[in-house]
JSON list of C-alpha atoms in Angstrom, two decimals:
[
{"chain": "A", "resi": 1, "resn": "MET", "atom": "CA", "xyz": [-61.05, -13.54, -10.07]},
{"chain": "A", "resi": 2, "resn": "LEU", "atom": "CA", "xyz": [-58.37, -12.93, -12.72]},
{"chain": "A", "resi": 3, "resn": "LYS", "atom": "CA", "xyz": [-57.72, -9.43, -11.27]},
{"chain": "A", "resi": 4, "resn": "ASP", "atom": "CA", "xyz": [-57.13, -10.91, -7.79]},
{"chain": "A", "resi": 5, "resn": "ASN", "atom": "CA", "xyz": [-54.62, -13.46, -9.18]},
{"chain": "A", "resi": 6, "resn": "ARG", "atom": "CA", "xyz": [-52.69, -10.75, -10.81]},
{"chain": "A", "resi": 7, "resn": "HIS", "atom": "CA", "xyz": [-52.36, -8.84, -7.56]},
{"chain": "A", "resi": 8, "resn": "LEU", "atom": "CA", "xyz": [-51.41, -12.02, -5.69]},
{"chain": "A", "resi": 9, "resn": "VAL", "atom": "CA", "xyz": [-48.65, -12.76, -8.16]},
{"chain": "A", "resi": 10, "resn": "LEU", "atom": "CA", "xyz": [-47.26, -9.25, -7.78]},
{"chain": "A", "resi": 11, "resn": "ILE", "atom": "CA", "xyz": [-47.46, -9.53, -3.98]},
{"chain": "A", "resi": 12, "resn": "TYR", "atom": "CA", "xyz": [-45.63, -12.90, -4.01]},
{"chain": "A", "resi": 13, "resn": "LEU", "atom": "CA", "xyz": [-42.97, -11.45, -6.31]},
{"chain": "A", "resi": 14, "resn": "LEU", "atom": "CA", "xyz": [-42.53, -8.51, -4.00]},
{"chain": "A", "resi": 15, "resn": "ILE", "atom": "CA", "xyz": [-42.34, -10.67, -0.91]},
{"chain": "A", "resi": 16, "resn": "GLY", "atom": "CA", "xyz": [-39.81, -12.99, -2.70]},
{"chain": "A", "resi": 17, "resn": "ALA", "atom": "CA", "xyz": [-37.66, -10.00, -3.61]},
{"chain": "A", "resi": 18, "resn": "ILE", "atom": "CA", "xyz": [-37.71, -8.71, -0.08]},
{"chain": "A", "resi": 19, "resn": "VAL", "atom": "CA", "xyz": [-36.81, -12.06, 1.39]},
{"chain": "A", "resi": 20, "resn": "LEU", "atom": "CA", "xyz": [-33.98, -12.52, -1.10]},
{"chain": "A", "resi": 21, "resn": "SER", "atom": "CA", "xyz": [-32.72, -9.01, -0.38]},
{"chain": "A", "resi": 22, "resn": "VAL", "atom": "CA", "xyz": [-32.74, -9.50, 3.38]},
{"chain": "A", "resi": 23, "resn": "GLY", "atom": "CA", "xyz": [-31.04, -12.90, 3.09]},
{"chain": "A", "resi": 24, "resn": "LEU", "atom": "CA", "xyz": [-28.35, -11.58, 0.81]},
{"chain": "A", "resi": 25, "resn": "ASN", "atom": "CA", "xyz": [-27.70, -8.53, 3.06]},
{"chain": "A", "resi": 26, "resn": "CYS", "atom": "CA", "xyz": [-27.48, -10.79, 6.16]},
{"chain": "A", "resi": 27, "resn": "TYR", "atom": "CA", "xyz": [-25.00, -13.08, 4.40]},
{"chain": "A", "resi": 28, "resn": "LEU", "atom": "CA", "xyz": [-22.81, -10.28, 3.08]},
{"chain": "A", "resi": 29, "resn": "LEU", "atom": "CA", "xyz": [-22.84, -8.25, 6.27]},
{"chain": "A", "resi": 30, "resn": "SER", "atom": "CA", "xyz": [-22.29, -11.12, 8.67]},
{"chain": "A", "resi": 31, "resn": "PRO", "atom": "CA", "xyz": [-19.24, -10.80, 11.01]},
{"chain": "A", "resi": 32, "resn": "LEU", "atom": "CA", "xyz": [-17.71, -14.04, 9.70]},
{"chain": "A", "resi": 33, "resn": "THR", "atom": "CA", "xyz": [-17.52, -12.72, 6.14]},
{"chain": "A", "resi": 34, "resn": "ASN", "atom": "CA", "xyz": [-16.14, -9.35, 7.32]},
{"chain": "A", "resi": 35, "resn": "ASN", "atom": "CA", "xyz": [-13.47, -10.97, 9.48]},
{"chain": "A", "resi": 36, "resn": "LEU", "atom": "CA", "xyz": [-12.25, -13.11, 6.62]},
{"chain": "A", "resi": 37, "resn": "SER", "atom": "CA", "xyz": [-12.09, -10.25, 4.16]},
{"chain": "A", "resi": 38, "resn": "GLU", "atom": "CA", "xyz": [-10.43, -7.93, 6.72]},
{"chain": "A", "resi": 39, "resn": "THR", "atom": "CA", "xyz": [-7.82, -10.59, 7.49]},
{"chain": "A", "resi": 40, "resn": "SER", "atom": "CA", "xyz": [-6.99, -11.04, 3.86]},
{"chain": "A", "resi": 41, "resn": "LEU", "atom": "CA", "xyz": [-6.90, -7.27, 3.32]},
{"chain": "A", "resi": 42, "resn": "LEU", "atom": "CA", "xyz": [-4.65, -6.85, 6.36]},
{"chain": "A", "resi": 43, "resn": "SER", "atom": "CA", "xyz": [-2.33, -9.57, 5.19]},
{"chain": "A", "resi": 44, "resn": "ASP", "atom": "CA", "xyz": [-2.16, -8.05, 1.69]},
{"chain": "A", "resi": 45, "resn": "ASP", "atom": "CA", "xyz": [-1.44, -4.63, 3.16]},
{"chain": "A", "resi": 46, "resn": "ALA", "atom": "CA", "xyz": [1.21, -6.08, 5.53]},
{"chain": "A", "resi": 47, "resn": "THR", "atom": "CA", "xyz": [2.96, -7.88, 2.59]},
{"chain": "A", "resi": 48, "resn": "GLU", "atom": "CA", "xyz": [2.85, -4.77, 0.48]},
{"chain": "A", "resi": 49, "resn": "SER", "atom": "CA", "xyz": [4.17, -2.64, 3.38]},
{"chain": "A", "resi": 50, "resn": "GLU", "atom": "CA", "xyz": [7.01, -5.09, 4.01]},
{"chain": "A", "resi": 51, "resn": "ALA", "atom": "CA", "xyz": [7.93, -5.06, 0.29]},
{"chain": "A", "resi": 52, "resn": "GLU", "atom": "CA", "xyz": [7.87, -1.25, 0.30]},
{"chain": "A", "resi": 53, "resn": "LEU", "atom": "CA", "xyz": [9.97, -1.14, 3.44]},
{"chain": "A", "resi": 54, "resn": "GLN", "atom": "CA", "xyz": [12.53, -3.50, 1.98]},
{"chain": "A", "resi": 55, "resn": "LEU", "atom": "CA", "xyz": [12.72, -1.41, -1.23]},
{"chain": "A", "resi": 56, "resn": "THR", "atom": "CA", "xyz": [13.12, 1.78, 0.84]},
{"chain": "A", "resi": 57, "resn": "ARG", "atom": "CA", "xyz": [15.93, 0.22, 2.90]},
{"chain": "A", "resi": 58, "resn": "SER", "atom": "CA", "xyz": [17.82, -0.91, -0.19]},
{"chain": "A", "resi": 59, "resn": "MET", "atom": "CA", "xyz": [17.50, 2.48, -1.80]},
{"chain": "A", "resi": 60, "resn": "LEU", "atom": "CA", "xyz": [18.69, 4.15, 1.44]},
{"chain": "A", "resi": 61, "resn": "ALA", "atom": "CA", "xyz": [21.68, 1.78, 1.66]},
{"chain": "A", "resi": 62, "resn": "HIS", "atom": "CA", "xyz": [22.60, 2.56, -2.00]},
{"chain": "A", "resi": 63, "resn": "CYS", "atom": "CA", "xyz": [22.30, 6.28, -1.35]},
{"chain": "A", "resi": 64, "resn": "GLN", "atom": "CA", "xyz": [24.46, 6.10, 1.79]},
{"chain": "A", "resi": 65, "resn": "ALA", "atom": "CA", "xyz": [27.09, 4.05, 0.00]},
{"chain": "A", "resi": 66, "resn": "GLU", "atom": "CA", "xyz": [27.18, 6.55, -2.90]},
{"chain": "A", "resi": 67, "resn": "GLN", "atom": "CA", "xyz": [27.47, 9.47, -0.42]},
{"chain": "A", "resi": 68, "resn": "MET", "atom": "CA", "xyz": [30.33, 7.68, 1.40]},
{"chain": "A", "resi": 69, "resn": "ARG", "atom": "CA", "xyz": [32.10, 7.14, -1.96]},
{"chain": "A", "resi": 70, "resn": "LYS", "atom": "CA", "xyz": [31.78, 10.88, -2.79]},
{"chain": "A", "resi": 71, "resn": "ASP", "atom": "CA", "xyz": [33.01, 11.82, 0.67]},
{"chain": "A", "resi": 72, "resn": "SER", "atom": "CA", "xyz": [36.02, 9.55, 0.41]},
{"chain": "A", "resi": 73, "resn": "LEU", "atom": "CA", "xyz": [36.93, 11.01, -2.98]},
{"chain": "A", "resi": 74, "resn": "LEU", "atom": "CA", "xyz": [36.70, 14.53, -1.53]},
{"chain": "A", "resi": 75, "resn": "VAL", "atom": "CA", "xyz": [38.99, 13.54, 1.34]},
{"chain": "A", "resi": 76, "resn": "LYS", "atom": "CA", "xyz": [41.53, 12.14, -1.12]},
{"chain": "A", "resi": 77, "resn": "VAL", "atom": "CA", "xyz": [41.35, 15.30, -3.29]},
{"chain": "A", "resi": 78, "resn": "PHE", "atom": "CA", "xyz": [41.75, 17.63, -0.29]},
{"chain": "A", "resi": 79, "resn": "ASN", "atom": "CA", "xyz": [44.62, 15.60, 1.11]},
{"chain": "A", "resi": 80, "resn": "HIS", "atom": "CA", "xyz": [46.56, 16.01, -2.19]},
{"chain": "A", "resi": 81, "resn": "ILE", "atom": "CA", "xyz": [46.16, 19.78, -2.26]},
{"chain": "A", "resi": 82, "resn": "GLU", "atom": "CA", "xyz": [48.97, 21.59, -0.44]},
{"chain": "A", "resi": 83, "resn": "PRO", "atom": "CA", "xyz": [47.98, 23.89, 2.42]},
{"chain": "A", "resi": 84, "resn": "LEU", "atom": "CA", "xyz": [47.95, 27.63, 1.61]},
{"chain": "A", "resi": 85, "resn": "THR", "atom": "CA", "xyz": [50.84, 28.36, 3.97]},
{"chain": "A", "resi": 86, "resn": "THR", "atom": "CA", "xyz": [53.10, 25.92, 2.14]},
{"chain": "A", "resi": 87, "resn": "ARG", "atom": "CA", "xyz": [52.24, 27.40, -1.26]},
{"chain": "A", "resi": 88, "resn": "ALA", "atom": "CA", "xyz": [52.74, 30.91, -0.05]},
{"chain": "A", "resi": 89, "resn": "GLN", "atom": "CA", "xyz": [56.39, 30.18, 0.97]},
{"chain": "A", "resi": 90, "resn": "TYR", "atom": "CA", "xyz": [57.37, 29.14, -2.62]}
]
């Protein structure tokens, strides 16, 4: 009788573990849970992408402004240099 009780306890523990595992898997893999987690991940990704886009735009604007400043300095320098034909006459 003691031997049968030992086997029954092990069988009940095994059945309990299987039921707990199936229940936990169903809960974690349910569409409701996945939709909530995907929505939060998408919103996090969208927020991160918008921040990265804003940073890229500001860096591009800074680079373009710096390039325009360099170009305007070159125009000023080249306007002050006399043309070669004028210098050759002196």
